[in-house]
PDB file of C-alpha atoms and ligand atoms in Angstrom:
ATOM      1  CA  MET A   1     -31.261 -76.444  -0.220  1.00 60.00           C
ATOM      2  CA  THR A   2     -28.171 -75.886   1.858  1.00 74.00           C
ATOM      3  CA  ARG A   3     -25.667 -78.852   1.609  1.00 85.00           C
ATOM      4  CA  GLN A   4     -24.527 -80.729   4.415  1.00 94.00           C
ATOM      5  CA  LEU A   5     -20.806 -79.723   4.542  1.00 96.00           C
ATOM      6  CA  VAL A   6     -19.397 -82.613   6.850  1.00 96.00           C
ATOM      7  CA  THR A   7     -20.102 -86.275   5.709  1.00 97.00           C
ATOM      8  CA  ASP A   8     -21.138 -89.128   7.933  1.00 97.00           C
ATOM      9  CA  THR A   9     -17.807 -90.716   7.490  1.00 97.00           C
ATOM     10  CA  GLN A  10     -16.348 -91.727  10.905  1.00 97.00           C
ATOM     11  CA  ASN A  11     -13.354 -89.643  11.711  1.00 97.00           C
ATOM     12  CA  THR A  12     -10.229 -91.360  12.772  1.00 98.00           C
ATOM     13  CA  TRP A  13      -7.989 -88.367  13.865  1.00 98.00           C
ATOM     14  CA  CYS A  14      -6.602 -88.547  17.273  1.00 98.00           C
ATOM     15  CA  PRO A  15      -8.371 -86.395  19.799  1.00 97.00           C
ATOM     16  CA  GLY A  16      -6.540 -82.737  19.651  1.00 97.00           C
ATOM     17  CA  CYS A  17      -5.310 -83.250  16.192  1.00 98.00           C
ATOM     18  CA  GLY A  18      -4.986 -79.944  14.343  1.00 98.00           C
ATOM     19  CA  ASN A  19      -6.494 -81.505  11.345  1.00 98.00           C
ATOM     20  CA  PHE A  20      -9.906 -81.100  12.845  1.00 98.00           C
ATOM     21  CA  SER A  21      -9.256 -76.886  12.823  1.00 98.00           C
ATOM     22  CA  ILE A  22      -8.417 -77.365   9.145  1.00 98.00           C
ATOM     23  CA  GLN A  23     -11.480 -79.253   8.341  1.00 98.00           C
ATOM     24  CA  HIS A  24     -13.506 -76.759  10.231  1.00 98.00           C
ATOM     25  CA  THR A  25     -11.803 -73.984   8.404  1.00 98.00           C
ATOM     26  CA  LEU A  26     -12.576 -75.397   5.043  1.00 98.00           C
ATOM     27  CA  LYS A  27     -16.031 -76.074   6.121  1.00 98.00           C
ATOM     28  CA  ASN A  28     -16.681 -72.358   6.840  1.00 98.00           C
ATOM     29  CA  VAL A  29     -14.895 -71.198   3.717  1.00 98.00           C
ATOM     30  CA  PHE A  30     -17.240 -73.506   1.796  1.00 98.00           C
ATOM     31  CA  ALA A  31     -20.264 -72.030   3.787  1.00 97.00           C
ATOM     32  CA  ALA A  32     -18.901 -68.445   2.892  1.00 97.00           C
ATOM     33  CA  MET A  33     -18.461 -69.464  -0.803  1.00 97.00           C
ATOM     34  CA  GLU A  34     -22.294 -70.541  -0.554  1.00 96.00           C
ATOM     35  CA  GLU A  35     -23.397 -67.368   0.750  1.00 96.00           C
ATOM     36  CA  GLU A  36     -21.732 -65.080  -1.893  1.00 96.00           C
ATOM     37  CA  GLY A  37     -23.662 -67.325  -4.303  1.00 96.00           C
ATOM     38  CA  LYS A  38     -20.954 -69.749  -5.578  1.00 96.00           C
ATOM     39  CA  SER A  39     -21.898 -73.306  -6.168  1.00 96.00           C
ATOM     40  CA  LEU A  40     -19.747 -75.806  -4.450  1.00 97.00           C
ATOM     41  CA  ASP A  41     -20.316 -78.238  -7.500  1.00 97.00           C
ATOM     42  CA  ASP A  42     -17.491 -76.111  -9.049  1.00 98.00           C
ATOM     43  CA  VAL A  43     -14.928 -76.792  -5.905  1.00 98.00           C
ATOM     44  CA  VAL A  44     -12.549 -79.803  -6.292  1.00 98.00           C
ATOM     45  CA  LEU A  45     -10.520 -80.717  -3.023  1.00 98.00           C
ATOM     46  CA  VAL A  46      -7.495 -82.873  -3.736  1.00 98.00           C
ATOM     47  CA  SER A  47      -5.412 -84.721  -0.974  1.00 98.00           C
ATOM     48  CA  GLY A  48      -2.308 -87.038  -0.804  1.00 97.00           C
ATOM     49  CA  ILE A  49      -1.403 -89.657   1.557  1.00 97.00           C
ATOM     50  CA  GLY A  50      -0.917 -88.939   5.086  1.00 97.00           C
ATOM     51  CA  CYS A  51      -3.153 -87.972   8.134  1.00 98.00           C
ATOM     52  CA  HIS A  52      -4.020 -84.921   6.268  1.00 98.00           C
ATOM     53  CA  ALA A  53      -5.409 -86.866   3.326  1.00 98.00           C
ATOM     54  CA  LYS A  54      -8.444 -88.161   5.254  1.00 98.00           C
ATOM     55  CA  ILE A  55     -10.044 -84.639   5.098  1.00 98.00           C
ATOM     56  CA  VAL A  56     -11.454 -85.438   1.526  1.00 98.00           C
ATOM     57  CA  ASP A  57     -13.490 -88.315   3.152  1.00 97.00           C
ATOM     58  CA  TYR A  58     -14.853 -85.800   5.788  1.00 98.00           C
ATOM     59  CA  LEU A  59     -15.966 -82.792   3.453  1.00 98.00           C
ATOM     60  CA  ASN A  60     -18.937 -82.977   1.093  1.00 97.00           C
ATOM     61  CA  VAL A  61     -17.564 -81.381  -1.880  1.00 97.00           C
ATOM     62  CA  ASN A  62     -15.856 -83.138  -4.958  1.00 98.00           C
ATOM     63  CA  THR A  63     -12.824 -84.626  -4.171  1.00 98.00           C
ATOM     64  CA  PHE A  64      -9.921 -86.720  -5.100  1.00 98.00           C
ATOM     65  CA  TYR A  65      -7.602 -88.599  -3.036  1.00 97.00           C
ATOM     66  CA  SER A  66      -4.340 -89.033  -4.911  1.00 96.00           C
ATOM     67  CA  ILE A  67      -1.019 -90.810  -3.902  1.00 95.00           C
ATOM     68  CA  HIS A  68       1.869 -89.932  -2.162  1.00 96.00           C
ATOM     69  CA  GLY A  69       3.642 -86.463  -3.017  1.00 96.00           C
ATOM     70  CA  ARG A  70       1.147 -86.166  -6.405  1.00 97.00           C
ATOM     71  CA  THR A  71      -1.378 -83.931  -4.848  1.00 97.00           C
ATOM     72  CA  ILE A  72      -0.375 -80.910  -6.734  1.00 97.00           C
ATOM     73  CA  PRO A  73       0.165 -82.430 -10.189  1.00 97.00           C
ATOM     74  CA  VAL A  74      -3.389 -84.189  -9.783  1.00 98.00           C
ATOM     75  CA  ALA A  75      -4.746 -80.602  -9.033  1.00 98.00           C
ATOM     76  CA  THR A  76      -2.983 -78.998 -11.821  1.00 97.00           C
ATOM     77  CA  GLY A  77      -4.419 -81.449 -14.316  1.00 96.00           C
ATOM     78  CA  ILE A  78      -7.879 -80.982 -12.950  1.00 97.00           C
ATOM     79  CA  LYS A  79      -7.396 -77.132 -13.354  1.00 96.00           C
ATOM     80  CA  LEU A  80      -6.258 -77.431 -16.867  1.00 94.00           C
ATOM     81  CA  ALA A  81      -8.945 -79.735 -17.829  1.00 93.00           C
ATOM     82  CA  ASN A  82     -11.586 -77.331 -16.511  1.00 95.00           C
ATOM     83  CA  PRO A  83     -10.235 -73.715 -15.619  1.00 95.00           C
ATOM     84  CA  ASN A  84     -13.542 -72.937 -14.439  1.00 95.00           C
ATOM     85  CA  LEU A  85     -13.281 -75.033 -11.214  1.00 97.00           C
ATOM     86  CA  THR A  86     -12.002 -73.794  -7.963  1.00 98.00           C
ATOM     87  CA  VAL A  87      -9.260 -76.333  -7.057  1.00 98.00           C
ATOM     88  CA  ILE A  88      -7.975 -76.701  -3.444  1.00 98.00           C
ATOM     89  CA  CYS A  89      -4.999 -78.824  -2.366  1.00 98.00           C
ATOM     90  CA  CYS A  90      -4.739 -80.125   1.111  1.00 98.00           C
ATOM     91  CA  SER A  91      -1.373 -81.867   1.489  1.00 98.00           C
ATOM     92  CA  GLY A  92       1.258 -82.777   3.964  1.00 98.00           C
ATOM     93  CA  ASP A  93       4.646 -81.492   5.019  1.00 98.00           C
ATOM     94  CA  GLY A  94       5.868 -85.157   4.223  1.00 96.00           C
ATOM     95  CA  ASP A  95       3.690 -85.267   1.150  1.00 97.00           C
ATOM     96  CA  SER A  96       4.617 -81.912  -0.602  1.00 98.00           C
ATOM     97  CA  TYR A  97       8.094 -80.921   1.166  1.00 98.00           C
ATOM     98  CA  ALA A  98       9.510 -84.444   0.863  1.00 97.00           C
ATOM     99  CA  GLU A  99       8.254 -86.694  -1.954  1.00 95.00           C
ATOM    100  CA  GLY A 100       6.401 -84.215  -4.004  1.00 97.00           C
ATOM    101  CA  LEU A 101       8.773 -81.133  -3.479  1.00 98.00           C
ATOM    102  CA  ASP A 102       9.583 -80.800  -7.215  1.00 98.00           C
ATOM    103  CA  HIS A 103       5.954 -80.574  -7.914  1.00 98.00           C
ATOM    104  CA  LEU A 104       5.320 -77.872  -5.426  1.00 98.00           C
ATOM    105  CA  ILE A 105       8.166 -75.677  -6.767  1.00 98.00           C
ATOM    106  CA  PHE A 106       7.178 -76.251 -10.422  1.00 98.00           C
ATOM    107  CA  ALA A 107       3.532 -75.456  -9.764  1.00 98.00           C
ATOM    108  CA  ALA A 108       4.597 -72.121  -8.031  1.00 98.00           C
ATOM    109  CA  LYS A 109       7.129 -71.380 -11.125  1.00 98.00           C
ATOM    110  CA  ARG A 110       4.094 -71.901 -13.542  1.00 97.00           C
ATOM    111  CA  ASN A 111       1.646 -69.976 -11.476  1.00 98.00           C
ATOM    112  CA  ILE A 112      -1.195 -72.466 -11.812  1.00 97.00           C
ATOM    113  CA  ASP A 113      -4.131 -71.303 -10.443  1.00 98.00           C
ATOM    114  CA  ILE A 114      -4.741 -73.632  -7.426  1.00 98.00           C
ATOM    115  CA  THR A 115      -4.728 -72.839  -3.644  1.00 98.00           C
ATOM    116  CA  VAL A 116      -2.308 -75.133  -1.739  1.00 98.00           C
ATOM    117  CA  LEU A 117      -2.739 -75.676   2.021  1.00 98.00           C
ATOM    118  CA  ILE A 118       0.132 -77.511   3.648  1.00 98.00           C
ATOM    119  CA  HIS A 119      -0.971 -79.428   6.910  1.00 98.00           C
ATOM    120  CA  ASN A 120       2.562 -78.787   8.334  1.00 98.00           C
ATOM    121  CA  ASN A 121       2.691 -80.902  11.519  1.00 98.00           C
ATOM    122  CA  ARG A 122       6.436 -81.303  10.963  1.00 98.00           C
ATOM    123  CA  VAL A 123       6.278 -85.118  11.394  1.00 98.00           C
ATOM    124  CA  TYR A 124       4.733 -88.375   9.868  1.00 97.00           C
ATOM    125  CA  GLY A 125       2.082 -88.640  11.719  1.00 97.00           C
ATOM    126  CA  LEU A 126       0.286 -91.787   9.974  1.00 97.00           C
ATOM    127  CA  THR A 127       3.469 -93.959   9.987  1.00 96.00           C
ATOM    128  CA  THR A 128       4.018 -92.949  13.613  1.00 96.00           C
ATOM    129  CA  GLY A 129       6.279 -90.420  14.025  1.00 96.00           C
ATOM    130  CA  GLN A 130       9.310 -90.141  11.664  1.00 97.00           C
ATOM    131  CA  TYR A 131      11.102 -86.772  11.049  1.00 97.00           C
ATOM    132  CA  THR A 132       9.927 -84.854   7.873  1.00 97.00           C
ATOM    133  CA  PRO A 133      11.806 -81.738   6.147  1.00 98.00           C
ATOM    134  CA  THR A 134      10.337 -79.372   8.568  1.00 98.00           C
ATOM    135  CA  SER A 135      11.229 -81.127  11.664  1.00 98.00           C
ATOM    136  CA  PRO A 136      13.558 -79.098  14.069  1.00 97.00           C
ATOM    137  CA  LEU A 137      17.260 -79.974  14.477  1.00 97.00           C
ATOM    138  CA  GLY A 138      17.453 -82.755  17.094  1.00 97.00           C
ATOM    139  CA  PHE A 139      13.828 -83.923  16.499  1.00 97.00           C
ATOM    140  CA  LYS A 140      13.738 -87.210  18.338  1.00 96.00           C
ATOM    141  CA  GLY A 141      11.224 -89.889  16.523  1.00 94.00           C
ATOM    142  CA  LYS A 142      10.947 -93.342  15.610  1.00 91.00           C
ATOM    143  CA  SER A 143      13.510 -93.088  12.824  1.00 95.00           C
ATOM    144  CA  THR A 144      15.877 -90.636  14.619  1.00 96.00           C
ATOM    145  CA  PRO A 145      16.051 -91.838  18.567  1.00 96.00           C
ATOM    146  CA  SER A 146      19.300 -89.949  19.146  1.00 97.00           C
ATOM    147  CA  GLY A 147      17.804 -86.572  17.284  1.00 97.00           C
ATOM    148  CA  THR A 148      17.843 -85.795  13.582  1.00 97.00           C
ATOM    149  CA  ALA A 149      20.977 -84.272  12.584  1.00 97.00           C
ATOM    150  CA  GLU A 150      19.463 -82.261   9.547  1.00 96.00           C
ATOM    151  CA  TYR A 151      18.349 -78.248   9.644  1.00 97.00           C
ATOM    152  CA  PRO A 152      14.555 -77.800   8.607  1.00 98.00           C
ATOM    153  CA  LEU A 153      13.627 -76.538   5.348  1.00 97.00           C
ATOM    154  CA  ASN A 154      12.085 -73.050   5.509  1.00 98.00           C
ATOM    155  CA  PRO A 155       9.006 -73.554   3.136  1.00 98.00           C
ATOM    156  CA  ILE A 156       7.985 -69.805   3.043  1.00 98.00           C
ATOM    157  CA  GLU A 157      11.486 -68.748   1.746  1.00 98.00           C
ATOM    158  CA  LEU A 158      11.262 -71.467  -0.827  1.00 98.00           C
ATOM    159  CA  MET A 159       8.184 -70.477  -2.241  1.00 98.00           C
ATOM    160  CA  LEU A 160       9.169 -66.810  -2.504  1.00 98.00           C
ATOM    161  CA  ALA A 161      12.340 -68.165  -4.382  1.00 98.00           C
ATOM    162  CA  SER A 162      10.283 -70.484  -6.706  1.00 98.00           C
ATOM    163  CA  GLY A 163       7.904 -67.518  -7.813  1.00 98.00           C
ATOM    164  CA  ALA A 164       4.727 -68.142  -5.911  1.00 98.00           C
ATOM    165  CA  THR A 165       2.414 -65.328  -6.483  1.00 98.00           C
ATOM    166  CA  TYR A 166       0.692 -65.516  -3.113  1.00 98.00           C
ATOM    167  CA  VAL A 167       2.479 -66.685   0.196  1.00 98.00           C
ATOM    168  CA  ALA A 168       0.900 -66.860   3.679  1.00 98.00           C
ATOM    169  CA  ARG A 169       1.146 -68.813   7.019  1.00 98.00           C
ATOM    170  CA  GLY A 170      -1.429 -69.809   9.292  1.00 98.00           C
ATOM    171  CA  TYR A 171      -1.909 -71.753  12.424  1.00 98.00           C
ATOM    172  CA  THR A 172      -4.512 -74.229  13.341  1.00 98.00           C
ATOM    173  CA  ARG A 173      -5.348 -72.300  16.644  1.00 97.00           C
ATOM    174  CA  LYS A 174      -5.890 -69.064  14.765  1.00 98.00           C
ATOM    175  CA  MET A 175      -8.832 -70.337  12.838  1.00 98.00           C
ATOM    176  CA  ASP A 176     -10.538 -67.007  11.711  1.00 98.00           C
ATOM    177  CA  GLN A 177      -7.294 -65.924  10.533  1.00 98.00           C
ATOM    178  CA  LEU A 178      -6.946 -69.097   8.586  1.00 98.00           C
ATOM    179  CA  LYS A 179     -10.203 -68.839   7.095  1.00 98.00           C
ATOM    180  CA  ASN A 180      -9.426 -65.422   5.826  1.00 98.00           C
ATOM    181  CA  LEU A 181      -6.131 -66.540   4.301  1.00 98.00           C
ATOM    182  CA  VAL A 182      -7.904 -69.481   2.730  1.00 98.00           C
ATOM    183  CA  LEU A 183     -10.434 -67.137   0.901  1.00 98.00           C
ATOM    184  CA  GLU A 184      -7.820 -64.776   0.096  1.00 98.00           C
ATOM    185  CA  GLY A 185      -6.007 -67.653  -1.628  1.00 98.00           C
ATOM    186  CA  ILE A 186      -9.076 -68.913  -3.476  1.00 98.00           C
ATOM    187  CA  ALA A 187      -9.697 -65.261  -4.795  1.00 98.00           C
ATOM    188  CA  HIS A 188      -6.085 -64.749  -6.062  1.00 98.00           C
ATOM    189  CA  LYS A 189      -5.570 -65.541  -9.612  1.00 97.00           C
ATOM    190  CA  GLY A 190      -2.614 -67.791  -9.580  1.00 98.00           C
ATOM    191  CA  PHE A 191      -0.625 -70.046  -7.315  1.00 98.00           C
ATOM    192  CA  ALA A 192      -1.534 -69.334  -3.760  1.00 98.00           C
ATOM    193  CA  PHE A 193       0.319 -71.208  -1.072  1.00 98.00           C
ATOM    194  CA  ILE A 194      -0.504 -71.518   2.718  1.00 98.00           C
ATOM    195  CA  ASP A 195       1.872 -73.247   5.207  1.00 98.00           C
ATOM    196  CA  VAL A 196      -0.306 -74.212   8.104  1.00 98.00           C
ATOM    197  CA  LEU A 197       1.429 -74.861  11.247  1.00 98.00           C
ATOM    198  CA  GLN A 198      -0.745 -77.870  12.442  1.00 98.00           C
ATOM    199  CA  ILE A 199      -0.557 -79.654  15.892  1.00 97.00           C
ATOM    200  CA  CYS A 200       0.228 -83.174  15.882  1.00 98.00           C
ATOM    201  CA  ALA A 201      -1.211 -84.084  19.216  1.00 98.00           C
ATOM    202  CA  THR A 202       0.371 -87.446  19.315  1.00 98.00           C
ATOM    203  CA  PHE A 203       3.903 -87.134  17.874  1.00 97.00           C
ATOM    204  CA  PHE A 204       4.539 -83.472  17.909  1.00 96.00           C
ATOM    205  CA  PRO A 205       2.622 -81.418  20.456  1.00 96.00           C
ATOM    206  CA  VAL A 206       4.118 -78.107  20.234  1.00 95.00           C
ATOM    207  CA  SER A 207       1.015 -75.967  20.746  1.00 94.00           C
ATOM    208  CA  ASP A 208       2.644 -74.098  23.620  1.00 95.00           C
ATOM    209  CA  TYR A 209       5.682 -73.353  21.701  1.00 96.00           C
ATOM    210  CA  TYR A 210       3.734 -71.843  18.749  1.00 97.00           C
ATOM    211  CA  SER A 211       0.969 -70.072  20.878  1.00 96.00           C
ATOM    212  CA  SER A 212       3.792 -68.031  22.766  1.00 97.00           C
ATOM    213  CA  ARG A 213       5.399 -67.109  19.529  1.00 97.00           C
ATOM    214  CA  VAL A 214       2.857 -66.273  16.914  1.00 98.00           C
ATOM    215  CA  TYR A 215       2.174 -62.787  16.072  1.00 98.00           C
ATOM    216  CA  GLU A 216       0.014 -61.331  12.963  1.00 97.00           C
ATOM    217  CA  LEU A 217       1.802 -59.477  10.053  1.00 97.00           C
ATOM    218  CA  SER A 218      -0.052 -56.097  10.129  1.00 93.00           C
ATOM    219  CA  ASP A 219       2.254 -53.045   9.043  1.00 92.00           C
ATOM    220  CA  HIS A 220       3.907 -55.372   6.543  1.00 97.00           C
ATOM    221  CA  ASN A 221       3.747 -54.377   2.670  1.00 98.00           C
ATOM    222  CA  ARG A 222       2.774 -57.796   1.100  1.00 98.00           C
ATOM    223  CA  THR A 223       3.888 -56.337  -2.428  1.00 98.00           C
ATOM    224  CA  ASP A 224       7.216 -55.802  -1.202  1.00 98.00           C
ATOM    225  CA  PHE A 225       9.286 -58.902  -2.228  1.00 98.00           C
ATOM    226  CA  GLU A 226      12.416 -58.155  -0.156  1.00 98.00           C
ATOM    227  CA  SER A 227      10.576 -57.427   2.795  1.00 98.00           C
ATOM    228  CA  ALA A 228       8.693 -60.722   2.449  1.00 98.00           C
ATOM    229  CA  CYS A 229      12.083 -62.581   2.588  1.00 98.00           C
ATOM    230  CA  THR A 230      13.216 -60.735   5.572  1.00 97.00           C
ATOM    231  CA  LYS A 231       9.810 -61.607   7.237  1.00 97.00           C
ATOM    232  CA  ALA A 232      10.328 -65.180   6.047  1.00 98.00           C
ATOM    233  CA  ARG A 233      13.781 -65.257   7.715  1.00 97.00           C
ATOM    234  CA  GLU A 234      12.627 -64.134  10.954  1.00 97.00           C
ATOM    235  CA  TRP A 235      11.861 -67.762  12.206  1.00 97.00           C
ATOM    236  CA  ASP A 236      13.660 -70.419  10.467  1.00 95.00           C
ATOM    237  CA  TYR A 237      11.406 -73.595  11.577  1.00 96.00           C
ATOM    238  CA  ASN A 238      14.134 -74.162  14.114  1.00 93.00           C
ATOM    239  CA  SER A 239      14.817 -71.036  16.430  1.00 90.00           C
ATOM    240  CA  ASP A 240      13.082 -69.491  19.228  1.00 92.00           C
ATOM    241  CA  ALA A 241      12.075 -66.626  17.349  1.00 97.00           C
ATOM    242  CA  LYS A 242       8.893 -64.997  17.044  1.00 97.00           C
ATOM    243  CA  ILE A 243       6.743 -66.532  14.078  1.00 98.00           C
ATOM    244  CA  ALA A 244       4.758 -64.364  11.831  1.00 98.00           C
ATOM    245  CA  LEU A 245       1.344 -65.330  10.544  1.00 98.00           C
ATOM    246  CA  GLY A 246      -0.551 -63.878   7.569  1.00 98.00           C
ATOM    247  CA  THR A 247       0.257 -62.764   4.241  1.00 98.00           C
ATOM    248  CA  PHE A 248       3.814 -62.476   3.415  1.00 98.00           C
ATOM    249  CA  PHE A 249       3.845 -61.744  -0.349  1.00 98.00           C
ATOM    250  CA  GLU A 250       1.159 -61.007  -3.120  1.00 98.00           C
ATOM    251  CA  ARG A 251       1.603 -60.277  -6.643  1.00 98.00           C
ATOM    252  CA  SER A 252      -0.495 -60.297  -9.830  1.00 98.00           C
ATOM    253  CA  LEU A 253       0.630 -62.268 -12.960  1.00 97.00           C
ATOM    254  CA  PRO A 254      -1.114 -64.106 -15.852  1.00 96.00           C
ATOM    255  CA  SER A 255      -1.695 -67.666 -14.527  1.00 96.00           C
ATOM    256  CA  PHE A 256      -0.480 -70.860 -16.208  1.00 95.00           C
ATOM    257  CA  ASP A 257      -3.913 -71.955 -17.138  1.00 92.00           C
ATOM    258  CA  GLU A 258      -4.739 -68.777 -18.594  1.00 91.00           C
ATOM    259  CA  LYS A 259      -1.777 -68.790 -20.766  1.00 90.00           C
ATOM    260  CA  MET A 260      -2.427 -72.495 -21.915  1.00 90.00           C
ATOM    261  CA  GLY A 261      -6.055 -71.514 -22.726  1.00 85.00           C
ATOM    262  CA  GLN A 262      -4.613 -68.815 -24.928  1.00 81.00           C
ATOM    263  CA  HIS A 263      -2.162 -71.479 -26.570  1.00 80.00           C
ATOM    264  CA  ARG A 264      -5.267 -73.700 -27.238  1.00 78.00           C
ATOM    265  CA  ILE A 265      -7.175 -70.830 -28.605  1.00 80.00           C
ATOM    266  CA  ASN A 266      -4.161 -69.991 -31.030  1.00 82.00           C
ATOM    267  CA  ALA A 267      -3.895 -73.690 -31.861  1.00 81.00           C
ATOM    268  CA  ALA A 268      -7.505 -73.847 -33.031  1.00 82.00           C
ATOM    269  CA  GLU A 269      -7.398 -70.654 -34.962  1.00 84.00           C
ATOM    270  CA  ARG A 270      -4.179 -71.962 -36.924  1.00 84.00           C
ATOM    271  CA  GLU A 271      -6.086 -75.259 -37.523  1.00 85.00           C
ATOM    272  CA  ARG A 272      -9.013 -73.272 -38.912  1.00 86.00           C
ATOM    273  CA  ALA A 273      -6.649 -71.337 -41.186  1.00 87.00           C
ATOM    274  CA  ILE A 274      -5.046 -74.522 -42.378  1.00 85.00           C
ATOM    275  CA  GLN A 275      -8.351 -76.029 -43.108  1.00 87.00           C
ATOM    276  CA  GLU A 276      -9.421 -72.612 -45.097  1.00 87.00           C
ATOM    277  CA  PHE A 277      -6.273 -72.618 -46.980  1.00 83.00           C
ATOM    278  CA  LEU A 278      -6.731 -76.551 -47.973  1.00 85.00           C
ATOM    279  CA  ILE A 279     -10.165 -75.697 -49.227  1.00 87.00           C
ATOM    280  CA  THR A 280      -9.136 -72.860 -51.401  1.00 83.00           C
ATOM    281  CA  ARG A 281      -6.559 -75.049 -52.724  1.00 77.00           C
ATOM    282  CA  THR A 282      -9.006 -77.835 -53.837  1.00 73.00           C
TER     283      THR A 282
HETATM  284 FE1  LIG B 301      -3.453 -85.700  13.925  1.00 62.96          FE
HETATM  285 FE2  LIG B 301      -0.990 -86.459  14.547  1.00 62.96          FE
HETATM  286 FE3  LIG B 301      -2.968 -88.157  15.112  1.00 62.96          FE
HETATM  287 FE4  LIG B 301      -2.081 -87.836  12.524  1.00 62.96          FE
HETATM  288  S1  LIG B 301      -0.873 -88.694  14.177  1.00 62.96           S
HETATM  289  S2  LIG B 301      -4.071 -87.991  13.363  1.00 62.96           S
HETATM  290  S3  LIG B 301      -1.533 -85.876  12.672  1.00 62.96           S
HETATM  291  S4  LIG B 301      -2.740 -86.182  16.156  1.00 62.96           S
END
């Protein structure tokens, strides 16, 4: 029997919130996985704290509602405990670009085989509108009534520099493309990072700004690191430049969980050899 993918839990996101698009996209991703014969019993969805995090209440797969900034270490632990699972992280820009930034960088560096979607609405929505690391210079929010004096972080550039083996950007108003990016990220053996430009309808409603600037990366060689860096710098999350959507970079490297699995095998072999040695000595 095909499972009901959306739960009956009452949804409390604001009308017009981009999180609905991400939820719908993941629902379509799960349906596509089922169609390919994959069991959703082997999927785990992990979230942190923030508006994004409620998604684990709304989708009917195995889920873990973690704590602020710790989405990625929880997902890493799940993947290491059972490498056969498909582990997907939904995290926010406040969750993983601020509180949990070190975890994001080290997950990319280690190349742990998880897929991370950042619901990047560029504002703390749940706490009613403070600036985050990706808010633009001059952003006026609850904590910066005169406008923030900080330049935003460029997460695409950061992830490239951190060694992520799959780096992409999607947009909540381009749901078909986002679905393909998530499916690609899941199929990728290693750390897959997708920054999702998500509309916060209440505190940062910039859909016109995005919609007039986004374009799809088409003639771009995703295996060319230098070219990926150039594309990443085109829009710095602050300027009026065009905004590239799609896969910036992909390369194949052994994943952290594969390497740790080999360590476990080596340790078991060592233990067996010691036991055999001790038996022959007695
Ligand atoms: Fe969505 Fe923003 Fe409302 Fe949070 S505050 S539910 S991100 S529209």
